[in-house]
Short mmCIF file of C-alpha atoms in Angstrom, two decimals:
data_model
loop_
_atom_site.label_atom_id
_atom_site.label_comp_id
_atom_site.label_asym_id
_atom_site.label_seq_id
_atom_site.Cartn_x
_atom_site.Cartn_y
_atom_site.Cartn_z
CA MET A 1 147.11 78.95 141.50
CA SER A 2 149.87 77.47 139.37
CA THR A 3 152.16 79.71 137.34
CA LEU A 4 151.28 77.64 134.30
CA LEU A 5 147.54 78.13 134.80
CA ALA A 6 147.99 81.85 135.41
CA GLY A 7 150.16 82.13 132.31
CA THR A 8 147.64 80.25 130.19
CA LEU A 9 144.76 82.41 131.40
CA LEU A 10 146.74 85.61 130.84
CA LEU A 11 147.80 84.59 127.33
CA THR A 12 144.27 83.44 126.56
CA ALA A 13 142.86 86.83 127.56
CA THR A 14 145.59 88.55 125.55
CA GLY A 15 145.00 86.29 122.57
CA LEU A 16 141.26 86.83 122.60
CA PHE A 17 141.73 90.57 122.91
CA SER A 18 144.18 90.49 120.01
CA GLN A 19 141.74 88.44 117.94
CA VAL A 20 138.93 90.91 118.57
CA VAL A 21 141.11 93.94 117.83
CA GLY A 22 142.52 92.21 114.76
CA PHE A 23 139.04 91.36 113.52
CA ILE A 24 137.82 94.94 113.95
CA TYR A 25 140.99 96.14 112.23
CA ARG A 26 140.40 93.80 109.28
CA MET A 27 136.78 94.87 109.08
CA LEU A 28 137.70 98.57 108.90
CA LEU A 29 140.57 97.83 106.53
CA SER A 30 138.37 95.87 104.13
CA ARG A 31 135.80 98.69 104.09
CA LEU A 32 138.57 101.21 103.42
CA ILE A 33 140.49 99.42 100.65
CA GLY A 34 137.98 96.96 99.13
CA ALA A 35 138.09 93.22 98.48
CA GLU A 36 140.47 93.35 95.48
CA THR A 37 143.19 95.32 97.30
CA MET A 38 142.69 93.08 100.31
CA GLY A 39 143.45 90.17 97.99
CA LEU A 40 146.68 91.88 96.88
CA TYR A 41 147.69 92.36 100.50
CA GLN A 42 147.01 88.68 101.21
CA LEU A 43 149.20 87.87 98.20
CA VAL A 44 152.15 89.74 99.74
CA MET A 45 151.96 88.00 103.11
CA PRO A 46 153.27 84.60 101.88
CA VAL A 47 156.59 86.32 101.09
CA TYR A 48 156.66 87.50 104.71
CA SER A 49 155.99 83.93 105.86
CA VAL A 50 158.84 82.57 103.72
CA LEU A 51 161.29 85.14 105.07
CA MET A 52 160.28 84.35 108.65
CA SER A 53 160.65 80.61 108.03
CA VAL A 54 164.15 81.02 106.64
CA THR A 55 165.39 83.35 109.36
CA ALA A 56 163.43 83.05 112.60
CA VAL A 57 160.98 80.15 112.98
CA GLY A 58 163.53 77.48 113.80
CA LEU A 59 165.43 79.77 116.15
CA THR A 60 162.30 80.81 118.07
CA VAL A 61 161.33 77.17 118.68
CA ALA A 62 164.89 76.41 119.78
CA VAL A 63 165.01 79.41 122.12
CA SER A 64 161.66 78.53 123.72
CA THR A 65 162.60 74.87 124.17
CA LEU A 66 166.16 75.38 125.42
CA SER A 67 165.39 78.32 127.69
CA ALA A 68 162.71 76.22 129.39
CA ARG A 69 165.11 73.28 129.71
CA TYR A 70 168.01 75.30 131.19
CA HIS A 71 165.73 77.38 133.40
CA ALA A 72 164.28 74.16 134.85
CA LEU A 73 167.86 73.05 135.61
CA ASN A 74 168.62 76.45 137.28
CA ASP A 75 171.16 77.30 134.57
CA ASP A 76 170.00 80.81 133.69
CA GLY A 77 173.45 81.84 132.49
CA THR A 78 173.10 79.41 129.58
CA VAL A 79 169.65 80.86 128.84
CA LYS A 80 171.36 84.18 128.24
CA ALA A 81 173.94 82.52 125.98
CA VAL A 82 171.23 80.76 123.96
CA LEU A 83 169.39 84.02 123.27
CA ARG A 84 172.60 85.80 122.27
CA ARG A 85 173.54 83.08 119.81
CA ALA A 86 170.03 82.95 118.40
CA LEU A 87 170.06 86.71 117.79
CA GLY A 88 173.47 86.47 116.12
CA GLY A 89 172.32 83.67 113.83
CA PHE A 90 169.14 85.54 112.98
CA PHE A 91 170.95 88.74 111.93
CA LEU A 92 173.42 86.70 109.91
CA LEU A 93 170.52 85.31 107.89
CA ALA A 94 168.02 88.17 107.88
CA VAL A 95 170.17 91.13 106.78
CA PRO A 96 171.55 89.73 103.48
CA LEU A 97 168.25 88.00 102.70
CA GLY A 98 166.27 91.20 103.23
CA LEU A 99 168.63 93.15 100.97
CA GLY A 100 168.29 90.47 98.31
CA VAL A 101 164.50 90.52 98.44
CA ALA A 102 164.44 94.32 98.15
CA ALA A 103 166.78 94.18 95.15
CA LEU A 104 164.74 91.46 93.43
CA SER A 105 161.32 92.87 94.30
CA ASP A 106 160.37 93.34 90.61
CA PRO A 107 160.80 89.71 89.51
CA ILE A 108 159.32 88.44 92.78
CA SER A 109 156.15 90.51 92.33
CA VAL A 110 155.75 89.81 88.60
CA TYR A 111 156.88 86.21 88.17
CA LEU A 112 156.33 84.64 91.60
CA LEU A 113 153.28 86.49 92.90
CA GLY A 114 151.78 87.13 89.47
CA ASP A 115 150.89 90.79 90.07
CA ALA A 116 153.28 93.76 89.72
CA ARG A 117 151.17 95.80 92.14
CA THR A 118 152.68 93.86 95.07
CA ARG A 119 156.23 95.21 94.50
CA LEU A 120 156.21 98.06 97.05
CA GLY A 121 154.80 95.80 99.75
CA VAL A 122 157.53 93.22 99.05
CA VAL A 123 160.27 95.87 99.42
CA LEU A 124 158.95 97.03 102.79
CA LEU A 125 158.77 93.47 104.12
CA ALA A 126 162.55 93.41 104.66
CA PRO A 127 162.64 95.79 107.68
CA CYS A 128 159.39 94.29 108.97
CA VAL A 129 160.93 90.79 109.10
CA LEU A 130 164.10 92.09 110.77
CA LEU A 131 162.11 93.72 113.58
CA THR A 132 159.66 90.84 113.95
CA GLY A 133 162.49 88.33 114.37
CA VAL A 134 164.05 90.35 117.20
CA GLU A 135 160.64 90.61 118.85
CA ASN A 136 159.86 86.89 118.54
CA LEU A 137 163.21 85.69 119.88
CA HIS A 138 162.88 87.81 123.03
CA LYS A 139 159.20 86.88 123.36
CA HIS A 140 159.85 83.14 123.21
CA CYS A 141 162.71 83.40 125.67
CA PHE A 142 160.30 85.06 128.10
CA TYR A 143 157.84 82.20 127.52
CA GLY A 144 160.57 79.63 128.08
CA ILE A 145 161.51 80.98 131.51
CA GLY A 146 157.86 81.20 132.48
CA ARG A 147 157.42 84.98 132.41
CA VAL A 148 154.39 85.69 130.24
CA ARG A 149 153.33 89.11 131.50
CA PRO A 150 155.92 91.25 129.63
CA PRO A 151 155.23 89.73 126.18
CA ALA A 152 151.48 89.66 126.86
CA ALA A 153 151.47 93.39 127.66
CA VAL A 154 153.57 94.19 124.60
CA GLU A 155 151.36 92.07 122.34
CA THR A 156 148.24 93.84 123.59
CA ALA A 157 149.74 97.24 122.84
CA GLU A 158 151.09 95.96 119.53
CA GLN A 159 147.64 95.11 118.19
CA LEU A 160 146.31 98.56 119.02
CA ILE A 161 149.35 100.31 117.54
CA ARG A 162 149.14 98.26 114.33
CA ALA A 163 145.49 99.08 113.79
CA CYS A 164 146.00 102.77 114.52
CA ALA A 165 149.19 103.01 112.44
CA VAL A 166 147.82 101.28 109.34
CA LEU A 167 144.41 102.94 109.34
CA GLY A 168 145.90 106.32 110.28
CA LEU A 169 148.47 106.17 107.46
CA LEU A 170 145.80 105.18 104.94
CA LEU A 171 143.61 108.10 105.94
CA ALA A 172 146.51 110.58 106.12
CA LEU A 173 148.40 109.62 102.96
CA LEU A 174 145.39 108.70 100.78
CA PRO A 175 147.29 106.36 98.43
CA ARG A 176 146.20 106.68 94.80
CA SER A 177 146.79 103.13 93.58
CA ALA A 178 146.44 99.57 94.85
CA GLU A 179 150.24 99.18 94.95
CA GLU A 180 150.64 102.26 97.12
CA THR A 181 147.83 101.07 99.38
CA VAL A 182 149.52 97.70 99.98
CA GLY A 183 152.81 99.52 100.64
CA VAL A 184 151.20 101.81 103.20
CA ILE A 185 149.70 98.79 105.01
CA VAL A 186 153.12 97.12 105.27
CA LEU A 187 154.66 100.43 106.39
CA GLY A 188 152.16 100.53 109.25
CA MET A 189 153.25 97.01 110.19
CA VAL A 190 156.88 98.18 110.25
CA LEU A 191 156.06 101.03 112.64
CA CYS A 192 154.21 98.59 114.90
CA GLU A 193 157.17 96.19 114.94
CA VAL A 194 159.55 99.04 115.87
CA PHE A 195 157.60 99.44 119.11
CA SER A 196 157.38 95.68 119.83
CA ALA A 197 161.05 94.92 119.14
CA CYS A 198 162.31 97.87 121.20
CA ALA A 199 159.93 97.24 124.11
CA LEU A 200 160.72 93.52 124.45
CA THR A 201 164.44 94.08 124.08
CA LEU A 202 164.46 96.69 126.86
CA LEU A 203 162.25 94.56 129.12
CA PHE A 204 164.44 91.51 128.67
CA ARG A 205 167.64 93.49 129.27
CA ARG A 206 166.10 94.68 132.53
CA HIS A 207 165.33 91.09 133.50
CA TRP A 208 168.71 89.97 132.12
CA ARG A 209 170.55 91.70 134.98
CA ARG A 210 169.32 89.02 137.37
CA PHE A 211 170.92 86.26 135.32
CA PRO A 212 174.45 85.03 136.04
CA PRO A 213 177.03 85.55 133.28
CA PRO A 214 176.90 83.03 130.43
CA PRO A 215 179.44 80.20 130.47
CA PRO A 216 182.46 80.79 128.21
CA ARG A 217 182.45 78.82 124.94
CA ASP A 218 179.55 76.57 125.84
CA GLU A 219 179.58 74.38 122.72
CA VAL A 220 176.90 72.04 124.07
CA SER A 221 174.17 74.70 124.11
CA ARG A 222 175.37 75.99 120.73
CA ARG A 223 175.02 72.54 119.18
CA ARG A 224 171.62 72.01 120.79
CA LEU A 225 170.42 75.37 119.52
CA PHE A 226 171.24 74.65 115.92
CA ALA A 227 170.29 70.97 116.20
CA ILE A 228 166.73 72.16 116.89
CA ALA A 229 166.71 75.29 114.73
CA LEU A 230 168.07 73.85 111.48
CA PRO A 231 165.60 70.95 110.94
CA VAL A 232 162.67 73.00 112.23
CA GLY A 233 163.61 75.95 110.01
CA ALA A 234 164.12 73.76 106.94
CA THR A 235 160.86 71.90 107.31
CA SER A 236 159.03 75.12 108.19
CA LEU A 237 160.41 76.68 105.02
CA LEU A 238 159.18 73.78 102.92
CA GLY A 239 155.75 73.98 104.52
CA THR A 240 155.64 77.74 104.06
CA LEU A 241 156.57 77.39 100.39
CA LEU A 242 153.66 75.00 99.97
CA ASN A 243 151.35 77.52 101.66
CA CYS A 244 152.70 80.30 99.46
CA ALA A 245 152.16 78.22 96.35
CA ASN A 246 148.64 77.57 97.52
CA SER A 247 147.94 81.30 98.08
CA VAL A 248 149.35 82.26 94.70
CA LEU A 249 147.51 79.45 92.93
CA ILE A 250 144.02 80.20 94.28
CA PRO A 251 143.40 83.35 92.18
CA ALA A 252 145.34 81.85 89.24
CA LYS A 253 143.24 78.68 89.26
CA LEU A 254 140.03 80.70 89.59
CA VAL A 255 141.07 82.55 86.43
CA GLU A 256 141.83 79.23 84.78
CA GLY A 257 138.30 78.14 85.63
CA GLY A 258 136.90 81.11 83.69
CA MET A 259 136.81 83.96 86.23
CA ALA A 260 138.19 87.42 85.41
CA LEU A 261 141.39 88.40 87.30
CA PRO A 262 139.83 91.30 89.32
CA ASP A 263 136.95 89.02 90.33
CA ALA A 264 139.34 86.21 91.25
CA MET A 265 141.45 88.56 93.39
CA SER A 266 138.29 89.87 95.04
CA GLU A 267 137.06 86.35 95.86
CA PHE A 268 140.49 85.53 97.26
CA GLY A 269 140.39 88.67 99.41
CA VAL A 270 136.95 87.82 100.81
CA LEU A 271 137.98 84.25 101.62
CA CYS A 272 141.36 84.91 103.26
CA GLY A 273 140.79 88.44 104.51
CA MET A 274 137.22 88.18 105.83
CA THR A 275 135.67 84.70 106.17
CA LEU A 276 138.69 82.84 107.59
CA PRO A 277 139.56 85.66 110.05
CA LEU A 278 135.93 85.52 111.23
CA LEU A 279 136.34 81.82 112.00
CA GLY A 280 139.68 82.54 113.63
CA LEU A 281 138.17 84.80 116.29
CA PRO A 282 137.85 82.10 119.03
CA THR A 283 141.26 80.55 118.36
CA GLY A 284 143.17 82.92 120.67
CA PHE A 285 142.90 80.20 123.31
CA ILE A 286 144.79 77.76 121.07
CA GLY A 287 147.69 80.10 120.47
CA ALA A 288 147.97 80.90 124.18
CA LEU A 289 147.83 77.23 125.14
CA CYS A 290 150.55 76.29 122.64
CA LEU A 291 152.84 79.11 123.76
CA VAL A 292 152.69 77.88 127.37
CA MET A 293 152.54 74.17 126.57
CA VAL A 294 155.80 73.92 124.58
CA PRO A 295 158.17 75.11 127.35
CA ASP A 296 156.16 73.30 130.02
CA LEU A 297 156.38 69.95 128.23
CA SER A 298 160.06 70.61 127.55
CA ARG A 299 160.60 71.18 131.29
CA ARG A 300 158.70 68.00 132.22
CA THR A 301 160.68 66.01 129.65
CA ALA A 302 163.99 67.40 130.95
CA GLN A 303 162.99 66.34 134.48
CA GLY A 304 161.94 62.86 133.26
CA ASP A 305 158.32 63.33 134.37
CA GLN A 306 156.73 61.39 131.49
CA ARG A 307 153.56 60.48 133.40
CA ALA A 308 152.77 64.12 134.23
CA ALA A 309 153.40 65.08 130.60
CA ALA A 310 150.93 62.45 129.37
CA GLY A 311 148.27 63.59 131.86
CA PHE A 312 148.78 67.19 130.84
CA LEU A 313 148.29 66.32 127.16
CA ASP A 314 145.09 64.45 127.99
CA ARG A 315 143.64 67.55 129.65
CA VAL A 316 144.82 69.83 126.85
CA MET A 317 143.03 67.77 124.20
CA SER A 318 139.81 67.72 126.22
CA ALA A 319 139.90 71.47 126.87
CA THR A 320 140.60 72.24 123.22
CA SER A 321 137.60 70.27 121.99
CA LEU A 322 135.28 71.55 124.71
CA LEU A 323 136.00 75.16 123.79
CA MET A 324 136.56 75.09 120.03
CA ALA A 325 133.76 72.72 118.92
CA PRO A 326 130.87 74.90 120.21
CA ALA A 327 132.59 78.05 118.98
CA MET A 328 132.76 76.69 115.43
CA ALA A 329 129.15 75.45 115.61
CA LEU A 330 127.90 78.86 116.76
CA LEU A 331 129.90 80.74 114.11
CA THR A 332 128.47 78.44 111.45
CA VAL A 333 125.01 79.71 112.42
CA ILE A 334 125.55 83.41 113.11
CA GLY A 335 128.84 83.99 111.27
CA PRO A 336 127.48 84.72 107.77
CA ALA A 337 124.97 87.31 108.99
CA VAL A 338 127.50 88.97 111.32
CA GLY A 339 130.24 88.94 108.70
CA ARG A 340 128.09 90.43 105.95
CA THR A 341 126.98 93.20 108.25
CA MET A 342 130.46 94.05 109.48
CA PHE A 343 132.38 93.68 106.21
CA ARG A 344 129.52 94.90 104.00
CA ASP A 345 130.07 92.12 101.47
CA GLU A 346 127.44 89.50 100.67
CA ARG A 347 130.10 86.87 99.95
CA VAL A 348 131.37 86.78 103.55
CA GLY A 349 130.35 83.50 105.16
CA ASP A 350 130.09 81.51 101.93
CA LEU A 351 131.17 77.90 102.51
CA ILE A 352 131.35 78.58 106.24
CA LEU A 353 130.34 75.04 107.27
CA PRO A 354 133.25 73.18 105.63
CA LEU A 355 135.61 76.02 106.58
CA ALA A 356 134.47 75.75 110.22
CA VAL A 357 135.13 71.99 110.17
CA GLY A 358 138.58 72.64 108.71
CA THR A 359 139.28 75.29 111.37
CA LEU A 360 138.37 72.86 114.17
CA LEU A 361 140.66 70.23 112.67
CA GLY A 362 143.35 72.90 112.40
CA CYS A 363 142.97 73.67 116.12
CA TRP A 364 143.59 70.03 116.98
CA GLN A 365 146.53 69.98 114.58
CA SER A 366 148.06 73.11 116.18
CA VAL A 367 147.74 71.79 119.73
CA LEU A 368 149.24 68.42 118.81
CA SER A 369 152.02 70.12 116.87
CA GLY A 370 152.86 72.19 119.96
CA ALA A 371 152.91 68.97 121.98
CA LEU A 372 155.42 67.44 119.56
CA ASN A 373 157.62 70.53 119.84
CA GLY A 374 157.49 70.33 123.63
CA LEU A 375 158.37 66.63 123.55
CA GLY A 376 161.42 67.36 121.42
CA LEU A 377 159.97 65.93 118.19
CA GLN A 378 160.02 69.07 116.08
CA GLY A 379 160.96 67.07 112.99
CA LYS A 380 157.86 64.90 113.15
CA GLY A 381 155.58 67.88 113.66
CA ALA A 382 157.13 69.68 110.69
CA ARG A 383 156.89 66.58 108.50
CA ASN A 384 153.21 66.18 109.33
CA ALA A 385 152.60 69.87 108.60
CA ILE A 386 154.23 69.50 105.19
CA LEU A 387 152.03 66.53 104.32
CA SER A 388 148.99 68.52 105.46
CA ASP A 389 149.95 71.49 103.28
CA ALA A 390 150.60 69.17 100.35
CA ALA A 391 147.05 67.82 100.63
CA GLN A 392 145.68 71.36 100.44
CA LEU A 393 147.89 72.16 97.45
CA VAL A 394 146.65 69.11 95.54
CA PHE A 395 143.04 70.19 95.99
CA THR A 396 143.85 73.78 95.00
CA PHE A 397 145.67 72.67 91.86
CA PHE A 398 143.12 70.15 90.61
CA ALA A 399 139.78 71.04 92.25
CA VAL A 400 139.67 74.86 92.22
CA PRO A 401 139.68 75.21 88.39
CA LYS A 402 136.77 72.76 88.20
CA TRP A 403 134.70 73.61 91.30
CA GLY A 404 135.94 77.08 92.29
CA LEU A 405 136.23 77.96 95.97
CA PRO A 406 134.29 74.84 97.08
CA GLY A 407 137.34 72.92 95.84
CA PHE A 408 139.53 74.96 98.19
CA ALA A 409 137.10 74.33 101.08
CA ALA A 410 137.27 70.57 100.45
CA GLY A 411 141.06 70.77 100.51
CA PHE A 412 140.93 72.83 103.71
CA VAL A 413 139.07 70.01 105.45
CA ALA A 414 141.31 67.31 103.97
CA SER A 415 144.43 69.22 104.99
CA GLY A 416 143.26 69.57 108.60
CA LEU A 417 142.29 65.90 108.74
CA VAL A 418 145.70 64.77 107.50
CA GLY A 419 147.63 67.09 109.83
CA ALA A 420 145.57 66.38 112.95
CA GLY A 421 145.55 62.62 112.31
CA LEU A 422 149.30 62.34 111.77
CA ASN A 423 150.11 64.53 114.77
CA LEU A 424 147.77 62.50 116.98
CA VAL A 425 149.46 59.23 116.02
CA SER A 426 152.91 60.73 116.66
CA VAL A 427 151.95 62.11 120.08
CA LEU A 428 150.28 58.87 121.20
CA ARG A 429 153.36 56.84 120.27
CA THR A 430 155.80 59.20 121.96
CA ALA A 431 154.02 60.24 125.15
CA GLY A 432 152.64 56.82 126.06
CA LEU A 433 149.18 58.37 126.07
CA LYS A 434 146.10 56.19 125.69
CA PRO A 435 143.62 57.49 123.09
CA ARG A 436 140.31 58.67 124.52
CA PRO A 437 138.23 59.41 121.40
CA PHE A 438 134.94 59.81 123.24
CA ARG A 439 136.29 62.35 125.73
CA TRP A 440 138.47 64.20 123.20
CA PHE A 441 136.26 64.24 120.11
CA THR A 442 132.90 62.46 120.17
CA ARG A 443 131.28 63.98 123.25
CA PRO A 444 132.13 67.66 122.59
CA VAL A 445 131.43 67.41 118.85
CA LEU A 446 128.04 65.75 119.38
CA ALA A 447 127.10 68.40 121.94
CA ALA A 448 128.23 71.15 119.55
CA VAL A 449 126.20 69.72 116.65
CA PHE A 450 123.13 69.49 118.88
CA MET A 451 123.62 73.10 119.95
CA GLY A 452 124.23 74.28 116.37
CA LEU A 453 121.06 72.69 114.97
CA TRP A 454 118.83 74.23 117.61
CA CYS A 455 120.54 77.63 117.38
CA ASN A 456 120.13 77.59 113.61
CA LEU A 457 116.41 76.93 113.97
CA PHE A 458 115.88 79.69 116.55
CA PHE A 459 118.07 82.17 114.64
CA ARG A 460 116.03 81.75 111.47
CA ILE A 461 112.73 81.94 113.36
CA MET A 462 113.76 85.18 115.08
CA LEU A 463 114.96 86.81 111.85
CA ASN A 464 111.82 85.78 109.98
CA ALA A 465 109.72 87.21 112.81
CA GLY A 466 111.35 90.60 112.28
CA CYS A 467 113.71 90.53 115.26
CA ARG A 468 116.81 92.69 114.92
CA GLN A 469 119.93 90.80 113.99
CA GLY A 470 121.90 91.96 117.05
CA TRP A 471 119.26 90.67 119.45
CA ALA A 472 118.97 87.40 117.51
CA VAL A 473 122.74 86.88 117.74
CA LEU A 474 122.77 87.61 121.48
CA VAL A 475 119.82 85.30 122.24
CA CYS A 476 121.27 82.46 120.14
CA THR A 477 124.66 82.81 121.81
CA LEU A 478 123.18 82.60 125.32
CA LEU A 479 120.84 79.80 124.27
CA GLY A 480 123.76 77.96 122.68
CA ILE A 481 125.75 78.02 125.93
CA VAL A 482 122.81 76.55 127.83
CA LEU A 483 122.15 73.89 125.18
CA TYR A 484 125.79 72.90 124.98
CA ALA A 485 126.06 72.55 128.74
CA ALA A 486 122.85 70.49 128.78
CA ALA A 487 124.18 68.20 126.04
CA LEU A 488 127.39 67.64 127.98
CA LEU A 489 125.43 66.90 131.16
CA ALA A 490 123.27 64.42 129.26
CA GLN A 491 126.45 62.59 128.25
CA GLY A 492 127.63 62.35 131.84
CA MET A 493 129.95 65.33 132.09
CA SER A 494 129.74 68.87 133.47
CA VAL A 495 131.31 71.83 131.74
CA ASN A 496 133.81 72.56 134.54
CA VAL A 497 135.35 69.07 134.62
CA VAL A 498 138.27 69.94 132.39
CA PHE A 499 139.14 73.00 134.46
CA ALA A 500 138.89 70.89 137.60
CA TRP A 501 141.39 68.50 135.99
CA PHE A 502 143.75 71.42 135.39
CA GLY A 503 143.34 72.67 138.94
CA SER A 504 143.89 69.26 140.52
CA SER A 505 146.95 68.69 138.36
CA PHE A 506 148.46 72.02 139.31
CA SER A 507 147.70 71.39 143.00
CA ARG A 508 149.51 68.04 142.82
CA GLU A 509 152.46 69.71 141.13
CA LYS A 510 152.57 72.44 143.80
CA ARG A 511 152.50 69.85 146.60
CA LYS A 512 155.26 67.91 144.87
CA ARG A 513 157.46 71.03 144.70
CA LYS A 514 156.89 71.72 148.42
CA GLU A 515 157.90 68.13 149.24
CA LEU A 516 161.09 68.56 147.22
#
């Protein structure tokens, strides 16, 4: 079995486990703190995203890309130099920025976020970002050199530690106000990142001993590092600012439309803290695929193997659609009932159909964005992401005051459509890949719609007949798998074709390496 396939499967299992643990954690957290405080916590997280964009996002992409390139050229000494320089640049940015955010936490919480109760959470974000950046740089260097087991193991433990730390602190400290509650949640995140940053640093230092010493004053790798990091970081920052503006505007525009502030914050908490995480449960595969795909495409590009890169992208698009389309269709049917039971809020699952469509489009956008990063076109991917975020912001600004959250859902679909469409055009032009709309989109989506309609009918019949919800969910899930496979067979394709493509590709690659 290929290292790439093994890495993808391992990261997929890790990602799915993390998604499940994260979902259970969010469910327990929402029951413990309530929808309004969950909305305040969601309001703090855009500040975290901005800080990460300024300090770490560009550097992590550069480390992943360059470590894969130099490792493919058997230049592991330069890999070590790239990581060292990335860490130095990160600390140079993160330390003064974190101190500035802590000092200006009052105006940030009041004037930018629109709620003074977020101040304590903003202050505690500074150490959290510092630790997360160290973790991510080491993690992406591991991915670049093709070693996925150490970061996968750390990520698995990280999810469990985060859930235990946050929930344990909330139960032990019993915060008396919403501001203290948000602060305790961020404090639990800090404790979790202490473990992750220390563990990955020690693991990489252990692996580091095998590397030759870095070349003295290698200006070429230094220029390449910042040539990738600076444009990616700048465009990521712009996109993150658009996302932050969107998050801050949603409750504000709901208030403008006539809703009271506590109700608006509660609706925002249900949407971003419950419904969207429910739809995000199956997307662990996408994150794992992107983490492995970027360094692999970078390696193929460095070796001039354009044909193999195009074939790999073809299989990635097919696999993404075959897995994500039925998952979204099934969640559209059973998601509202499951979410309301688990989160104990009747609003969970509202607008789930358009949100599921937007999530599927977002999966395509993420995979294609990873492909652009692997092909060395980080600028195009970031530009397309900014245009996608701008589309969402326009809908939030103009449609939410008039239509409420349905206006956000419409923007969510429009944003995914813009991002996925632009990324697809960019990848097709660059990789020399012929579009295959039937194989990539039409066939899996039609099969998923067919499955969803029948599952919806059976689910309603079983509930109306007095069947317990758990049994109805289980039967519809099993029935959905059978119906989806039947729909694919009826269109001339078996479910295991994509995985056979992967296997045959990896076998060819293995034979090629033996010949060399």
